[in-house]
Amino acid sequence: MSHRTAPGADTAGDPAPPAEKQDFIRQIVRQDLASGKHSAIRTRFPPEPNGYLHIGHAKAICLDFGIAAEFGGLCNLRFDDTNPAKEDPEFVQAIQDDVRWLGFDWAGLRHASDYFEVFYLGAEKLIRQGDAFVCDLSAEQVREYRGTLTEPGRNSPYRDRSVEENLDLFRRMRAGEFADGARTLRAKIDMASGNMNLRDPALYRIKQVAHQNTGDAWPIYPMYDYAHSLGDAIEGITHSLCTLEFEDHRPLYDWCVDRVDLANSPELLAPLLGKGLPNEAAKPRQIEFSRLNINYTVMSKRKLTQLVAEGLVDGWDDPRMYTLQGLRRRGYTPAALRLLVDRVGISKQNSVIDFSVLEGCLRDDLDARAPRRMAVVEPLKFVLANLPEGHTETLTFPNHPKDESFGTREVPFSRELWIERGDFAEVPPKGWKRLVPGGEVRLRGAGIVRCDEVVKDDDGNVVELRGTLDPESRPGMEGANRKVKGTIHWVDATRAVAAEIRLYDRLFSVANPDDEADGKTYRDHINPDSRAVVQGYVEPAAAAAEPETRFQFERTGYFVADRRDHRSDAPVFNRAVTLRDTWTQK
Ligand code: ATP
Ligand code: MG
């Protein structure tokens, strides 16, 4: 694999050269262009602004925006804001930030609410055509009348109202004359249909709730299927890509597009004229693909919301969260997430991706992209007693072992160092290659040292090691090539910067936290070891980094300078991922 991206350039190209993708959706798009069915491609990404985007949404974003970009088309970001009670401008902003962070931009920023007037006129048209009626059944009665998968439903007693009565009632619904839930506008399709979605589904409901965009203008709101299909038609969406659970909704989607027939009804689009909004009314095609599922995660906005609300995590961007904000703060790169979507591929087959695939994408990206630094997570003092008191040096280290374009940096070195406590063993286990009393080890880039003395406190804890630096083993010298078993990393104790190091791991300790067998819920499966905060030391060139800079701390893992809390004089680093997959099921 060739890696041509400049260090730190997050949103630049993917690490792998883009091979032409061959999934079934792209095949359809290619055919539609080749046959002349479409001369240009239009897609949209339609999130509901009722929560933060999660890693599953990254798949939809990469597909919607990616296909538009690959085929010279356009992709809109459309907020599906038809349910004002649950929606919030905070989410609207965050979703835009997330899409941009992933490396995409939209042709148009739209809202379903931009089209409320058109949807309303479309509903009146359906009423006049005899395709919709106002129903007075309560929600509970509607359920009773709906029937089951094995039994047909029954017609609503209000189904045969006259066009005049329906128009009058619908206009009065719109005027705010009726209470929430008192009436609905329903499509008149087929109460015996084998597809429950076609059993006279609701198109409008009464909800006297203010809307973040339209204020108090509307006491009625369109249902998702109606608003989504017409929104696609208004924007001239050619390929409306969505997840498999909408497959059974496709006949209703098509019904709405066909019966309202915006393409041949310019009068319905009049409200959009002069407002700079699209009015290209074409016939869109809905195509479904399987959701992204990853084990050890939850990926429902509802559950992610609850984790935050119940204080089980520290907010939406807690680095353990599977929101895009959380992954970003954890140190994930946009390129790693795009790589994940490419590796997983697009199909109609439901599957669960192993968490290690996600982590592998980040490792592969950061291996190429992240400069190397040294940091000591669990410090133990090592004094090189044969160097004069106060001795200091500055060494020059390459920033990347495989890529000279990363340049070099200066690393201070002195008589007193911090090494990892875990790199020393008084009684070494079998096969141990690191430091032991009387043994030798190579200090990365500095020389070979021997441990001569183990200093302990009154309780017998090791508090310091003292040893000798072989003066003939310094870099570039003949003796530097002398064979010793192990190499360890270190930082200069006099000039390293004390840092808060947050060691994150998987948020859940079981593969399927959604499994509610045994009366447990995902709340009961939070991994108690998913976060450990320790005080360590980082070399000055790591401390000086801007927030969100990612490094490989040699031998330790990939880390990111925390987006919110990191300061050069008080560094905070989050572990994004370990160097190797070491996960064991607890
Ligand atoms: P959730 O079910 O997690 O609450 P949602 O589907 O309600 O999410 P929307 O805002 O409606 O969230 O989603 C916007 C788009 O993202 C939809 O087209 C939806 O199909 C897609 N999407 C949501 N979750 C996934 C996923 N796990 N994998 C792929 N696409 C997804
Ligand atoms: Mg949804």
XYZ file of C-alpha atoms and ligand atoms in Angstrom:
618
model
C 0.000 0.000 0.000
C 1.418 3.424 -0.787
C 0.848 6.307 1.577
C 1.214 9.667 -0.036
C -0.606 11.945 2.365
C 1.263 14.759 4.079
C 1.683 14.281 7.822
C -1.244 15.635 9.757
C -3.406 16.253 6.714
C -6.519 14.615 8.076
C -9.024 15.101 5.374
C -6.702 14.575 2.457
C -6.956 11.393 0.414
C -7.511 7.903 1.690
C -4.392 5.921 2.474
C -5.062 3.396 -0.262
C -5.202 4.467 -3.888
C -8.875 4.456 -4.848
C -9.641 1.334 -6.776
C -12.897 1.530 -8.683
C -15.599 0.271 -6.353
C -17.870 -2.417 -7.725
C -20.739 -2.763 -5.235
C -24.291 -3.269 -6.512
C -25.321 0.352 -5.961
C -22.438 1.721 -7.975
C -23.278 -0.827 -10.676
C -26.815 0.543 -10.842
C -25.506 4.097 -11.019
C -23.098 3.168 -13.825
C -25.899 1.488 -15.774
C -28.229 4.452 -15.299
C -25.579 6.792 -16.655
C -24.635 4.482 -19.517
C -28.235 3.926 -20.594
C -28.983 7.627 -20.463
C -31.671 7.149 -17.809
C -29.868 9.893 -15.929
C -27.377 12.395 -17.240
C -26.275 13.383 -13.725
C -26.407 11.744 -10.314
C -28.001 13.306 -7.264
C -27.998 11.819 -3.808
C -28.761 13.072 -0.317
C -27.853 12.248 3.243
C -31.007 12.651 5.356
C -30.277 12.571 9.108
C -32.894 13.356 11.679
C -31.397 16.020 13.976
C -32.391 14.167 17.137
C -28.930 13.115 18.266
C -25.289 13.015 17.269
C -24.161 10.949 14.315
C -22.557 7.601 15.076
C -20.154 5.374 13.244
C -23.027 3.691 11.391
C -23.885 7.016 9.839
C -20.334 7.205 8.498
C -21.261 4.365 6.148
C -24.291 6.227 4.823
C -22.319 9.483 4.528
C -19.433 7.852 2.652
C -21.901 6.183 0.324
C -24.176 9.166 -0.352
C -21.425 11.748 -0.710
C -18.889 9.300 -2.107
C -21.090 8.155 -5.004
C -21.959 11.720 -5.921
C -18.278 12.652 -5.960
C -17.145 9.556 -7.870
C -19.709 10.043 -10.630
C -19.493 13.819 -10.910
C -22.861 14.300 -9.220
C -24.192 16.283 -6.300
C -25.189 15.304 -2.772
C -27.416 17.341 -0.483
C -27.411 17.325 3.269
C -31.093 17.244 4.177
C -32.296 17.405 7.733
C -35.295 15.183 8.187
C -36.897 17.564 10.658
C -40.470 16.294 10.695
C -40.586 15.390 14.374
C -40.003 18.705 16.202
C -40.446 17.324 19.705
C -37.132 15.435 19.587
C -35.042 17.764 17.468
C -32.533 20.408 18.456
C -30.304 23.026 16.723
C -27.340 21.651 18.716
C -27.626 18.434 16.688
C -28.083 20.337 13.430
C -24.733 22.062 13.959
C -22.910 18.943 15.132
C -24.106 16.912 12.141
C -22.713 19.508 9.754
C -19.401 19.524 11.612
C -19.246 15.730 11.452
C -19.951 15.515 7.721
C -17.241 18.090 7.007
C -14.834 16.361 9.357
C -15.330 13.125 7.421
C -14.134 15.041 4.386
C -17.360 15.808 2.546
C -19.299 18.903 1.605
C -22.854 19.250 0.385
C -24.255 20.786 -2.779
C -27.259 22.132 -0.875
C -28.161 22.314 2.797
C -31.851 21.437 2.980
C -34.523 20.677 5.522
C -37.682 18.670 5.085
C -39.294 21.731 6.691
C -38.254 23.831 3.673
C -40.902 21.885 1.781
C -43.771 21.860 4.289
C -45.917 24.027 2.027
C -45.364 21.699 -0.949
C -46.131 18.645 1.181
C -49.334 20.314 2.308
C -50.432 21.113 -1.250
C -49.551 17.540 -2.222
C -51.820 16.268 0.541
C -54.716 18.384 -0.695
C -54.114 16.958 -4.153
C -54.260 13.416 -2.753
C -57.564 14.264 -1.047
C -59.024 15.647 -4.270
C -57.930 12.507 -6.117
C -59.626 10.336 -3.509
C -56.229 9.039 -2.394
C -56.330 10.355 1.177
C -58.881 10.877 3.912
C -59.127 12.424 7.356
C -59.544 9.728 9.986
C -60.899 10.272 13.503
C -59.773 6.952 14.959
C -57.521 7.216 17.995
C -54.017 5.764 17.826
C -55.210 2.746 19.761
C -58.180 2.188 17.434
C -55.917 2.519 14.416
C -53.843 -0.302 15.837
C -56.946 -2.462 16.327
C -58.104 -1.843 12.770
C -54.703 -2.491 11.251
C -54.863 -6.279 11.499
C -51.789 -8.461 11.773
C -49.263 -10.073 9.494
C -51.652 -13.004 9.055
C -54.979 -11.146 9.150
C -56.112 -8.297 6.936
C -57.049 -4.995 8.525
C -60.466 -3.344 8.467
C -61.379 -0.121 6.748
C -61.678 2.919 8.960
C -65.310 4.025 9.344
C -64.112 7.452 8.123
C -62.587 6.097 4.933
C -65.493 7.077 2.691
C -65.812 10.706 3.677
C -66.481 12.994 0.734
C -63.690 14.979 -0.847
C -65.343 18.170 0.410
C -65.552 16.961 3.998
C -61.934 15.716 3.887
C -60.686 19.007 2.481
C -62.604 20.966 5.100
C -61.319 18.817 7.965
C -57.728 18.804 6.697
C -57.754 22.586 6.332
C -59.073 22.868 9.868
C -56.334 20.508 11.057
C -53.875 22.845 9.412
C -55.592 25.848 11.040
C -54.982 24.338 14.453
C -58.597 23.640 15.360
C -58.028 20.130 16.730
C -56.085 18.668 19.605
C -52.975 16.500 19.219
C -53.912 13.010 18.117
C -57.579 13.857 17.459
C -57.301 13.205 13.741
C -54.849 12.073 11.101
C -54.662 12.330 7.363
C -54.295 8.836 5.969
C -53.449 7.485 2.545
C -56.223 5.397 1.040
C -54.377 2.347 -0.242
C -55.331 -1.169 0.861
C -56.222 -2.421 4.343
C -55.748 -6.004 3.124
C -52.264 -5.477 1.746
C -49.678 -8.035 2.772
C -47.395 -5.048 3.370
C -48.482 -3.392 6.608
C -47.022 -0.104 5.422
C -49.720 0.055 2.741
C -52.642 -0.372 5.129
C -53.809 3.229 4.872
C -50.711 4.705 6.532
C -50.835 8.106 8.205
C -49.481 10.981 6.112
C -50.050 13.797 8.603
C -50.574 14.007 12.322
C -51.567 16.857 14.591
C -48.794 18.047 16.873
C -49.098 21.454 18.442
C -45.369 21.751 18.967
C -43.087 24.599 17.932
C -40.524 23.655 15.300
C -36.906 24.790 15.346
C -37.195 26.135 11.785
C -40.823 26.979 11.203
C -41.745 28.120 14.712
C -45.496 27.968 15.354
C -46.450 27.994 11.677
C -47.560 24.367 11.593
C -49.803 22.447 14.012
C -49.618 19.414 11.703
C -46.488 17.569 10.627
C -45.943 15.133 7.750
C -44.937 11.532 8.450
C -41.483 10.314 7.460
C -42.396 8.220 4.408
C -44.450 10.984 2.855
C -41.964 13.774 3.569
C -38.931 11.748 2.604
C -40.191 10.522 -0.755
C -41.483 13.941 -1.784
C -38.336 15.644 -0.495
C -36.319 13.361 -2.777
C -38.590 14.148 -5.705
C -38.376 17.905 -5.112
C -34.584 17.823 -5.038
C -34.313 15.684 -8.144
C -32.622 12.892 -6.216
C -31.852 10.086 -8.658
C -30.731 7.406 -6.185
C -32.190 7.572 -2.695
C -29.917 5.312 -0.648
C -31.079 4.042 2.710
C -30.735 1.093 5.031
C -32.525 -2.244 4.679
C -35.229 -1.562 7.239
C -36.804 0.766 4.672
C -37.187 -1.996 2.085
C -40.806 -2.627 3.119
C -41.457 1.091 2.896
C -40.406 1.296 -0.723
C -43.909 0.578 -2.123
C -45.219 3.464 -0.028
C -42.324 5.657 -1.139
C -43.181 4.918 -4.757
C -46.899 5.395 -4.102
C -46.314 8.877 -2.676
C -44.027 9.892 -5.549
C -46.459 8.554 -8.184
C -49.713 9.838 -6.713
C -48.502 13.328 -5.866
C -46.604 13.350 -9.173
C -44.658 16.534 -8.565
C -42.928 16.122 -11.919
C -46.177 16.938 -13.668
C -47.632 19.330 -11.117
C -45.789 22.639 -11.334
C -48.538 24.304 -9.308
C -47.513 22.280 -6.252
C -43.966 23.564 -6.527
C -44.998 27.211 -6.692
C -44.158 27.817 -3.009
C -40.511 27.088 -3.789
C -40.157 29.506 -6.697
C -37.942 32.462 -5.964
C -36.727 30.939 -2.695
C -33.582 29.445 -4.140
C -34.817 25.985 -3.317
C -34.740 23.098 -5.760
C -37.834 22.299 -7.738
C -36.625 19.788 -10.210
C -39.234 17.163 -9.474
C -37.891 13.967 -10.965
C -38.630 10.382 -10.133
C -36.221 9.089 -7.515
C -35.390 5.430 -6.929
C -34.942 4.105 -3.417
C -32.177 1.523 -3.005
C -31.509 -0.225 0.284
C -28.207 -1.492 1.684
C -27.315 -3.223 4.921
C -26.491 -1.240 8.032
C -23.020 -1.105 9.488
C -22.974 -3.151 12.686
C -19.840 -3.555 14.779
C -19.612 -5.804 17.800
C -18.765 -4.313 21.223
C -20.688 -1.160 20.262
C -24.180 0.213 20.491
C -25.280 2.150 17.461
C -28.656 3.574 18.155
C -29.107 7.245 18.812
C -31.541 6.374 21.584
C -29.010 4.255 23.456
C -26.185 6.710 22.899
C -28.463 9.437 24.277
C -29.194 7.352 27.344
C -25.509 6.716 28.021
C -25.025 10.468 28.168
C -28.223 11.230 30.081
C -27.474 8.623 32.733
C -23.904 9.804 33.189
C -22.451 6.441 32.152
C -20.051 8.352 29.897
C -18.763 11.930 30.007
C -20.917 13.413 27.282
C -21.474 12.913 23.569
C -17.805 13.226 22.757
C -16.503 10.947 25.482
C -13.624 9.209 23.676
C -15.252 5.841 24.378
C -18.465 6.770 22.571
C -19.239 5.477 19.086
C -20.471 8.881 18.011
C -18.354 10.523 15.335
C -17.568 13.219 17.914
C -16.419 10.581 20.372
C -14.307 8.750 17.806
C -12.752 12.030 16.745
C -11.814 12.880 20.301
C -10.485 9.374 20.751
C -8.026 10.005 17.931
C -9.780 8.341 15.008
C -9.027 9.910 11.640
C -11.591 10.567 8.919
C -9.409 8.490 6.594
C -9.577 5.517 8.977
C -13.374 5.664 8.984
C -13.507 5.977 5.199
C -11.156 3.020 4.989
C -13.483 1.046 7.273
C -16.455 1.734 5.020
C -14.425 0.640 1.991
C -13.248 -2.536 3.678
C -16.718 -3.452 4.885
C -18.220 -2.829 1.442
C -21.804 -2.267 0.361
C -24.319 -5.097 0.049
C -27.757 -6.209 1.121
C -26.313 -8.826 3.463
C -26.670 -8.066 7.166
C -23.512 -8.785 9.111
C -21.647 -7.806 12.239
C -18.131 -6.502 11.734
C -15.542 -7.425 14.318
C -14.308 -4.502 16.369
C -10.732 -5.382 15.440
C -11.510 -4.403 11.830
C -12.296 -0.871 12.998
C -9.127 -0.737 15.085
C -7.106 -2.208 12.233
C -8.202 0.629 9.945
C -6.967 3.186 12.452
C -3.656 1.379 12.931
C -3.088 1.163 9.197
C -3.853 4.826 8.726
C -1.810 6.064 11.685
C 1.122 3.784 10.969
C 1.564 5.761 7.767
C 0.436 9.127 9.033
C 1.438 9.571 12.664
C 4.882 10.892 13.628
C 6.703 8.894 16.314
C 7.383 10.207 19.799
C 8.494 8.778 23.107
C 6.344 8.846 26.203
C 6.527 6.935 29.459
C 3.181 5.912 30.848
C 4.224 4.319 34.142
C 7.476 6.043 35.047
C 10.450 4.575 36.913
C 13.575 6.716 37.428
C 16.775 5.417 35.847
C 19.987 7.273 36.792
C 23.031 6.807 34.546
C 25.505 7.062 37.379
C 28.627 7.093 35.209
C 27.595 10.376 33.542
C 28.615 13.574 35.341
C 26.009 15.260 37.526
C 23.990 17.728 35.388
C 25.048 16.126 32.082
C 22.637 16.871 29.211
C 22.624 16.296 25.449
C 20.316 16.774 22.524
C 19.843 13.824 20.185
C 18.281 13.903 16.728
C 15.559 11.336 15.998
C 13.706 10.605 12.759
C 9.987 11.319 13.077
C 8.998 8.274 11.065
C 10.942 5.049 10.560
C 9.641 4.421 7.040
C 9.114 7.911 5.658
C 11.905 10.479 5.571
C 9.514 13.234 4.557
C 8.445 13.421 8.196
C 11.857 14.938 9.010
C 13.636 14.806 12.354
C 13.299 16.278 15.817
C 15.491 16.998 18.803
C 15.168 14.754 21.816
C 16.796 15.782 25.090
C 18.875 13.181 26.908
C 20.509 13.463 30.316
C 21.884 11.599 33.286
C 18.372 11.021 34.667
C 15.729 9.270 32.651
C 12.217 7.909 33.023
C 11.676 4.402 31.743
C 8.565 2.197 31.915
C 8.194 0.397 35.202
C 7.008 -2.574 33.151
C 10.328 -2.738 31.280
C 12.151 -3.779 34.449
C 11.776 -7.096 36.273
C 13.667 -8.080 39.378
C 12.692 -11.672 38.791
C 12.232 -11.959 35.034
C 9.694 -14.375 33.585
C 10.910 -16.866 30.992
C 11.841 -15.285 27.679
C 12.209 -11.786 29.186
C 14.263 -9.485 26.951
C 14.172 -6.242 28.880
C 15.933 -4.881 31.928
C 16.959 -7.043 34.912
C 19.415 -6.378 37.754
C 22.904 -6.690 36.256
C 21.484 -6.992 32.751
C 21.812 -4.813 29.658
C 19.275 -3.223 27.379
C 19.380 -0.744 24.521
C 17.883 2.687 25.143
C 16.186 3.618 21.928
C 18.511 5.897 19.944
C 20.843 6.585 22.890
C 23.074 3.609 23.681
C 23.360 0.469 25.772
C 22.855 0.630 29.528
C 23.379 -1.815 32.366
C 21.349 -1.883 35.551
C 23.754 -1.908 38.523
C 21.583 -1.060 41.476
C 17.932 -1.343 42.477
C 16.852 1.304 44.991
C 13.859 0.404 47.196
C 11.745 2.225 49.759
C 11.045 0.929 53.265
C 8.179 -1.209 51.961
C 10.425 -2.919 49.447
C 9.000 -1.122 46.394
C 11.426 -0.368 43.597
C 11.713 3.441 43.429
C 14.805 3.955 41.280
C 17.347 2.126 39.168
C 20.970 3.164 38.867
C 23.225 2.003 36.086
C 25.931 2.637 33.530
C 25.759 3.914 29.969
C 28.358 2.119 27.818
C 30.269 5.076 26.339
C 31.313 2.967 23.328
C 27.684 2.173 22.427
C 26.438 5.614 21.450
C 24.679 5.990 18.067
C 27.120 5.878 15.181
C 29.855 4.199 17.220
C 31.261 0.780 16.533
C 29.958 -0.513 19.886
C 26.405 0.583 19.051
C 26.010 -2.576 16.985
C 26.851 -4.827 19.899
C 24.062 -7.350 20.366
C 21.721 -6.901 23.338
C 18.381 -8.575 23.614
C 15.935 -5.759 24.198
C 15.299 -2.123 23.252
C 13.238 0.116 25.507
C 11.989 3.693 25.192
C 12.640 6.476 27.690
C 12.329 10.222 28.232
C 14.739 12.695 29.791
C 13.627 13.181 33.388
C 14.923 16.750 33.522
C 13.127 18.026 30.434
C 10.207 15.675 29.778
C 6.799 17.199 30.423
C 4.438 15.636 32.958
C 1.286 14.582 31.114
C -2.138 13.194 31.851
C -2.467 10.036 29.828
C -5.922 8.556 29.353
C -5.846 4.887 28.498
C -9.084 4.035 26.754
C -10.401 0.668 25.768
C -13.669 -0.739 24.421
C -16.703 0.730 26.173
C -18.438 -2.638 26.421
C -16.943 -5.844 27.678
C -19.231 -8.160 25.713
C -19.512 -8.643 21.969
C -23.240 -7.974 21.839
C -24.166 -5.297 24.384
C -27.635 -5.060 22.792
C -28.457 -8.611 23.853
C -30.999 -8.375 26.658
C -31.025 -12.042 27.626
C -30.643 -12.662 31.382
C -32.569 -9.435 31.977
C -29.422 -7.397 31.393
C -29.092 -4.332 29.201
C -26.134 -2.621 27.582
C -25.804 -0.551 30.760
C -24.757 -3.682 32.619
C -21.996 -4.444 30.148
C -19.904 -1.292 30.469
C -16.265 -2.323 30.584
C -14.915 -1.170 33.983
C -11.462 -0.964 32.425
C -12.597 1.191 29.517
C -10.768 4.185 30.947
C -7.727 4.543 33.190
C -6.098 7.906 33.786
C -2.399 7.895 34.649
C 0.322 10.495 35.071
C 3.221 9.945 32.735
C 5.899 11.925 30.919
C 6.188 12.892 27.275
C 9.152 14.274 25.386
C 8.967 18.050 24.724
C 8.164 17.582 21.014
C 4.990 15.727 21.990
C 3.905 18.230 24.610
C 4.294 21.109 22.153
C 1.744 19.624 19.721
C -1.549 21.280 18.878
C -4.730 19.610 20.160
C -5.830 16.735 17.914
C -2.291 15.931 16.786
C -1.828 12.183 16.622
C 1.370 10.328 17.428
C 2.621 6.859 17.777
C 4.177 6.727 21.235
C 6.838 4.144 20.542
C 6.061 0.689 21.863
C 2.941 2.034 23.597
C 0.219 2.849 21.105
C -1.338 5.583 19.016
C -2.317 8.673 20.971
C -3.968 11.994 20.261
C -3.523 15.308 22.053
C -6.967 15.779 23.570
C -9.118 18.107 21.528
C -10.534 19.870 24.577
C -8.080 19.577 27.445
C -4.574 19.396 25.967
C -2.208 22.342 26.565
C 1.500 22.407 25.846
C 2.272 23.169 29.486
C -0.282 20.629 30.734
C -0.468 17.944 28.068
C -3.337 15.490 27.889
C -3.128 12.494 25.571
C -5.812 9.936 24.781
C -4.914 6.441 23.673
C -6.687 5.928 20.366
C -5.624 2.327 19.882
C -2.907 -0.025 21.047
C -0.192 -1.098 18.622
C -1.515 -4.628 18.362
C -4.835 -6.292 18.959
C -4.556 -7.473 22.556
C -8.238 -7.676 23.390
C -9.310 -10.693 25.364
C -12.921 -11.327 26.225
C -13.412 -10.723 29.937
P -30.565 5.216 14.712
O -31.410 4.079 14.246
O -29.186 4.869 15.108
O -31.220 6.071 15.726
P -31.437 6.547 12.422
O -31.492 5.604 11.286
O -32.702 6.856 13.102
O -30.326 6.091 13.431
P -31.187 8.842 10.805
O -30.834 10.204 11.243
O -32.564 8.580 10.358
O -30.786 7.901 11.995
O -30.151 8.291 9.739
C -29.711 9.015 8.621
C -29.245 8.044 7.576
O -28.196 7.222 8.104
C -30.342 7.108 7.141
O -30.330 7.054 5.728
C -29.986 5.784 7.744
O -30.401 4.744 6.933
C -28.462 5.876 7.842
N -27.950 5.026 8.920
C -28.296 5.045 10.231
N -27.673 4.069 10.913
C -26.880 3.417 10.020
C -25.977 2.294 10.101
N -25.752 1.666 11.251
N -25.348 1.904 8.975
C -25.558 2.549 7.810
N -26.384 3.598 7.663
C -27.044 4.034 8.745
Mg -34.137 6.763 11.267
